[in-house]
Amino acid sequence: MIRHCVFLKLKPKADSAKLDKIMLDLEDLVRRLKGCSDFRAGPNRDYEGKTPDYPYGFTLDAENAAALAAYAVDPEHQALGARLVALCQGGADGITVFDIDAV
């Protein structure tokens, strides 16, 4: 299983209603994609004080690399990603991704 973790360096005045809509749409997409599940999104509480520049993030699980690759090239995902990039400082550079090969 691969846990896809996405951390967002949002613009200071990023529209929270737009962010909420993107997250709802991503959650809906993940539910429909074969091999993808368990979408979770929310604010970064940063209890250890190590990631103050990333106030928000989300995760999803993919059963394997093929399922994650299908998610990556899905046209709906790409359109939602473009909307997300517009909310982040530095555009795409404001998004950090970890794909954890979880056992």
Coordinates of N, CA, C and O in Angstrom, one line a residue:
M1 N 0.8 -1.2 0.0 CA 0.0 0.0 0.0 C 0.9 1.2 0.0 O 1.9 1.3 0.7
I2 N 0.5 2.2 -0.7 CA 1.2 3.5 -0.8 C 0.3 4.6 -0.2 O -0.8 4.8 -0.6
R3 N 0.9 5.3 0.8 CA 0.2 6.4 1.4 C 0.7 7.6 0.7 O 1.9 8.0 0.8
H4 N -0.1 8.3 0.0 CA 0.2 9.5 -0.8 C -0.1 10.7 0.1 O -1.3 11.0 0.5
C5 N 0.9 11.4 0.6 CA 0.8 12.5 1.5 C 1.2 13.8 0.8 O 2.2 13.9 0.2
V6 N 0.3 14.8 0.9 CA 0.5 16.1 0.2 C 0.4 17.2 1.2 O -0.6 17.3 1.9
F7 N 1.4 18.1 1.2 CA 1.5 19.2 2.1 C 1.5 20.5 1.3 O 2.2 20.6 0.4
L8 N 0.6 21.4 1.8 CA 0.4 22.6 1.0 C 0.9 23.9 1.7 O 0.6 24.1 2.8
K9 N 1.7 24.6 1.0 CA 2.2 25.9 1.4 C 1.3 26.9 0.8 O 1.6 27.5 -0.3
L10 N 0.2 27.2 1.5 CA -0.8 28.0 1.0 C -0.4 29.5 1.0 O 0.3 29.9 1.8
K11 N -1.0 30.2 0.0 CA -0.8 31.7 0.0 C -1.5 32.2 1.3 O -2.5 31.7 1.8
P12 N -0.9 33.3 1.8 CA -1.5 33.9 3.1 C -3.0 34.2 2.9 O -3.7 34.0 3.9
K13 N -3.5 34.6 1.8 CA -4.9 34.9 1.6 C -5.6 33.9 0.7 O -6.5 34.2 0.0
A14 N -5.2 32.6 0.8 CA -5.8 31.6 0.0 C -7.3 31.5 0.4 O -7.6 31.5 1.6
D15 N -8.2 31.4 -0.6 CA -9.6 31.3 -0.3 C -10.0 29.9 0.3 O -9.9 28.9 -0.4
S16 N -10.4 29.9 1.5 CA -10.7 28.7 2.2 C -11.9 28.0 1.6 O -11.9 26.7 1.6
A17 N -12.8 28.7 1.1 CA -14.0 28.1 0.4 C -13.5 27.3 -0.8 O -14.0 26.2 -1.1
K18 N -12.6 27.9 -1.6 CA -12.1 27.2 -2.8 C -11.3 25.9 -2.3 O -11.4 24.9 -3.0
L19 N -10.5 26.1 -1.3 CA -9.7 24.9 -0.8 C -10.7 23.8 -0.3 O -10.5 22.6 -0.7
D20 N -11.7 24.2 0.4 CA -12.7 23.2 0.9 C -13.4 22.5 -0.3 O -13.6 21.2 -0.3
K21 N -13.7 23.2 -1.3 CA -14.4 22.6 -2.5 C -13.4 21.6 -3.2 O -13.8 20.5 -3.7
I22 N -12.2 22.0 -3.4 CA -11.2 21.1 -4.0 C -11.0 19.9 -3.2 O -11.0 18.8 -3.8
M23 N -11.0 20.0 -1.9 CA -10.9 18.8 -1.0 C -12.1 17.9 -1.2 O -11.9 16.6 -1.3
L24 N -13.3 18.4 -1.2 CA -14.5 17.6 -1.4 C -14.5 16.9 -2.7 O -14.8 15.7 -2.8
D25 N -14.0 17.6 -3.8 CA -14.0 17.0 -5.1 C -12.9 15.9 -5.2 O -13.1 14.9 -5.8
L26 N -11.7 16.1 -4.5 CA -10.7 15.1 -4.5 C -11.2 13.9 -3.7 O -11.0 12.7 -4.2
E27 N -11.9 14.1 -2.6 CA -12.4 13.0 -1.9 C -13.4 12.2 -2.7 O -13.4 10.9 -2.7
D28 N -14.2 12.9 -3.5 CA -15.2 12.2 -4.3 C -14.5 11.4 -5.4 O -14.8 10.2 -5.7
L29 N -13.4 12.0 -6.0 CA -12.7 11.3 -7.0 C -12.0 10.0 -6.5 O -12.1 9.0 -7.1
V30 N -11.4 10.2 -5.3 CA -10.7 9.0 -4.7 C -11.7 7.9 -4.5 O -11.4 6.7 -4.7
R31 N -12.9 8.2 -4.0 CA -13.9 7.2 -3.8 C -14.2 6.4 -5.1 O -14.6 5.2 -5.0
R32 N -14.2 7.1 -6.2 CA -14.5 6.5 -7.5 C -13.4 5.7 -8.2 O -13.6 4.9 -9.1
L33 N -12.2 6.0 -7.8 CA -11.0 5.4 -8.5 C -10.7 4.0 -8.0 O -10.5 3.9 -6.7
K34 N -10.6 3.1 -8.8 CA -10.2 1.7 -8.4 C -8.9 1.7 -7.8 O -7.9 2.3 -8.4
G35 N -8.8 1.1 -6.7 CA -7.5 1.0 -6.0 C -7.1 2.1 -5.1 O -6.0 2.1 -4.5
C36 N -7.9 3.1 -5.0 CA -7.6 4.3 -4.1 C -8.7 4.4 -3.1 O -9.9 4.0 -3.3
S37 N -8.3 4.8 -1.9 CA -9.2 4.9 -0.7 C -8.7 5.8 0.3 O -7.6 6.3 0.3
D38 N -9.5 6.0 1.4 CA -9.2 6.6 2.6 C -8.6 8.0 2.5 O -7.5 8.3 3.0
F39 N -9.3 8.9 1.7 CA -8.9 10.3 1.6 C -9.1 11.0 2.9 O -10.2 10.8 3.5
R40 N -8.1 11.7 3.4 CA -8.2 12.5 4.6 C -7.6 13.9 4.3 O -6.5 13.9 3.7
A41 N -8.2 14.9 4.8 CA -7.7 16.3 4.6 C -7.9 17.1 5.9 O -8.9 16.9 6.6
G42 N -7.0 18.1 6.1 CA -7.2 19.0 7.2 C -6.1 19.9 7.5 O -5.0 19.8 6.9
P43 N -6.3 20.8 8.5 CA -5.2 21.7 8.8 C -4.0 21.0 9.5 O -4.2 20.0 10.3
N44 N -2.9 21.5 9.3 CA -1.7 21.0 10.0 C -1.6 21.7 11.4 O -1.4 22.9 11.4
R45 N -1.7 21.0 12.4 CA -1.6 21.5 13.8 C -0.1 21.8 14.2 O 0.1 22.5 15.1
D46 N 0.8 21.2 13.5 CA 2.3 21.4 13.7 C 2.7 21.4 15.2 O 3.3 22.3 15.7
Y47 N 2.3 20.4 15.9 CA 2.6 20.3 17.3 C 4.0 20.3 17.7 O 4.4 20.7 18.8
E48 N 4.9 19.9 16.7 CA 6.3 19.9 17.0 C 7.0 21.1 16.5 O 8.2 21.3 16.7
G49 N 6.3 22.0 15.9 CA 6.8 23.3 15.4 C 7.8 23.1 14.3 O 8.8 23.9 14.1
K50 N 7.7 22.1 13.4 CA 8.6 21.8 12.4 C 8.1 22.2 11.0 O 8.9 22.3 10.0
T51 N 6.8 22.5 10.8 CA 6.3 22.7 9.5 C 5.3 23.9 9.4 O 4.2 23.8 8.9
P52 N 5.7 25.0 10.0 CA 4.8 26.1 10.0 C 4.4 26.7 8.7 O 3.3 27.4 8.5
D53 N 5.2 26.5 7.7 CA 4.9 27.0 6.3 C 3.9 26.2 5.6 O 3.5 26.6 4.5
Y54 N 3.5 25.0 6.1 CA 2.5 24.1 5.5 C 1.3 24.0 6.3 O 1.2 23.1 7.1
P55 N 0.3 24.9 6.2 CA -0.8 24.9 7.1 C -1.9 23.9 6.8 O -2.9 23.8 7.5
Y56 N -1.8 23.1 5.7 CA -2.8 22.2 5.3 C -2.2 21.0 4.5 O -1.2 21.2 3.9
G57 N -2.9 19.9 4.6 CA -2.5 18.8 3.8 C -3.6 17.7 3.7 O -4.7 17.9 4.2
F58 N -3.3 16.7 2.8 CA -4.2 15.6 2.7 C -3.4 14.4 2.4 O -2.3 14.4 2.0
T59 N -4.1 13.2 2.6 CA -3.5 11.9 2.3 C -4.6 11.1 1.6 O -5.8 11.3 1.7
L60 N -4.1 10.1 0.9 CA -4.9 9.0 0.4 C -4.1 7.8 0.3 O -2.9 7.8 0.3
D61 N -4.8 6.6 0.2 CA -4.1 5.4 0.1 C -4.3 4.8 -1.3 O -5.5 4.9 -1.8
A62 N -3.3 4.3 -1.9 CA -3.4 3.5 -3.1 C -2.9 2.1 -2.9 O -1.9 1.9 -2.2
E63 N -3.6 1.2 -3.4 CA -3.3 -0.2 -3.2 C -1.9 -0.6 -3.8 O -1.3 -1.6 -3.3
N64 N -1.5 0.1 -4.8 CA -0.2 -0.2 -5.4 C 0.2 1.0 -6.3 O -0.5 2.0 -6.4
A65 N 1.4 0.9 -6.9 CA 2.0 2.0 -7.7 C 1.1 2.2 -8.9 O 0.9 3.4 -9.4
A66 N 0.5 1.2 -9.5 CA -0.4 1.3 -10.7 C -1.6 2.2 -10.3 O -2.0 3.0 -11.1
A67 N -2.2 1.9 -9.2 CA -3.4 2.7 -8.8 C -3.0 4.2 -8.5 O -3.7 5.1 -8.9
L68 N -1.8 4.4 -7.9 CA -1.4 5.8 -7.7 C -1.1 6.5 -9.0 O -1.4 7.6 -9.2
A69 N -0.5 5.7 -10.0 CA -0.2 6.3 -11.3 C -1.5 6.6 -12.0 O -1.6 7.7 -12.7
A70 N -2.5 5.8 -11.9 CA -3.8 6.1 -12.5 C -4.4 7.4 -11.9 O -5.0 8.2 -12.7
Y71 N -4.3 7.5 -10.6 CA -4.8 8.8 -10.0 C -4.0 10.0 -10.5 O -4.6 11.0 -10.9
A72 N -2.7 9.8 -10.7 CA -1.9 11.0 -11.1 C -2.2 11.5 -12.5 O -2.2 12.7 -12.8
V73 N -2.6 10.6 -13.4 CA -2.9 11.0 -14.8 C -4.4 11.2 -15.0 O -4.8 11.6 -16.1
D74 N -5.2 10.9 -14.0 CA -6.7 11.1 -14.2 C -6.9 12.6 -14.5 O -6.5 13.5 -13.8
P75 N -7.7 12.9 -15.6 CA -8.0 14.3 -16.0 C -8.6 15.1 -14.9 O -8.3 16.3 -14.8
E76 N -9.5 14.5 -14.2 CA -10.2 15.2 -13.1 C -9.2 15.6 -12.0 O -9.2 16.7 -11.5
H77 N -8.3 14.7 -11.6 CA -7.2 15.0 -10.7 C -6.3 16.1 -11.2 O -6.0 17.0 -10.4
Q78 N -6.0 16.1 -12.4 CA -5.1 17.1 -13.0 C -5.8 18.5 -12.9 O -5.1 19.5 -12.6
A79 N -7.1 18.5 -13.2 CA -7.8 19.8 -13.2 C -7.9 20.3 -11.7 O -7.7 21.5 -11.5
L80 N -8.2 19.4 -10.8 CA -8.2 19.8 -9.4 C -6.8 20.2 -8.9 O -6.7 21.2 -8.1
G81 N -5.8 19.5 -9.4 CA -4.4 19.9 -9.0 C -4.1 21.3 -9.5 O -3.4 22.1 -8.8
A82 N -4.5 21.6 -10.7 CA -4.2 23.0 -11.2 C -4.9 24.0 -10.3 O -4.3 25.1 -10.1
R83 N -6.1 23.8 -9.9 CA -6.8 24.7 -9.0 C -6.1 24.8 -7.6 O -6.0 25.9 -7.0
L84 N -5.5 23.7 -7.2 CA -4.8 23.7 -5.9 C -3.5 24.5 -6.0 O -3.1 25.2 -5.2
V85 N -2.8 24.3 -7.1 CA -1.6 25.0 -7.4 C -1.8 26.5 -7.3 O -1.0 27.3 -6.8
A86 N -2.9 27.0 -7.8 CA -3.2 28.4 -7.8 C -3.4 29.0 -6.4 O -3.2 30.2 -6.2
L87 N -3.7 28.1 -5.4 CA -3.8 28.5 -4.0 C -2.5 28.5 -3.3 O -2.4 29.0 -2.1
C88 N -1.4 28.0 -3.9 CA -0.2 27.7 -3.1 C 0.9 28.8 -3.5 O 1.0 29.2 -4.6
Q89 N 1.7 29.1 -2.5 CA 2.8 30.0 -2.7 C 3.8 29.3 -3.6 O 4.1 28.2 -3.3
G90 N 4.2 30.0 -4.6 CA 5.2 29.4 -5.5 C 4.6 28.5 -6.5 O 5.3 27.7 -7.1
G91 N 3.2 28.4 -6.6 CA 2.6 27.5 -7.5 C 2.9 26.1 -7.1 O 2.8 25.7 -6.0
A92 N 3.3 25.3 -8.1 CA 3.5 23.8 -7.9 C 4.7 23.6 -6.9 O 4.7 22.6 -6.1
D93 N 5.6 24.6 -6.8 CA 6.7 24.5 -5.8 C 6.2 24.6 -4.3 O 6.9 24.2 -3.4
G94 N 5.0 25.1 -4.2 CA 4.4 25.2 -2.8 C 3.6 23.9 -2.4 O 2.9 23.9 -1.4
I95 N 3.8 22.8 -3.2 CA 3.2 21.5 -2.8 C 4.4 20.5 -2.6 O 5.2 20.3 -3.5
T96 N 4.4 19.9 -1.5 CA 5.3 18.8 -1.2 C 4.6 17.5 -1.1 O 3.5 17.4 -0.4
V97 N 5.2 16.5 -1.7 CA 4.5 15.2 -1.8 C 5.5 14.1 -1.2 O 6.6 14.1 -1.6
F98 N 4.9 13.2 -0.4 CA 5.6 12.0 0.0 C 4.7 10.8 -0.3 O 3.5 10.8 -0.1
D99 N 5.3 9.8 -1.0 CA 4.6 8.6 -1.3 C 5.3 7.5 -0.5 O 6.4 7.0 -0.8
I100 N 4.6 7.2 0.6 CA 5.2 6.2 1.6 C 4.8 4.8 1.2 O 3.6 4.5 1.1
D101 N 5.8 4.0 1.0 CA 5.5 2.5 0.8 C 5.2 1.9 2.1 O 6.2 1.5 2.8
A102 N 4.0 1.9 2.5 CA 3.6 1.4 3.8 C 3.4 -0.1 3.9 O 2.9 -0.7 2.9
V103 N 3.8 -0.7 4.9 CA 3.7 -2.1 5.1 C 2.7 -2.5 6.1 O 2.3 -1.7 6.9

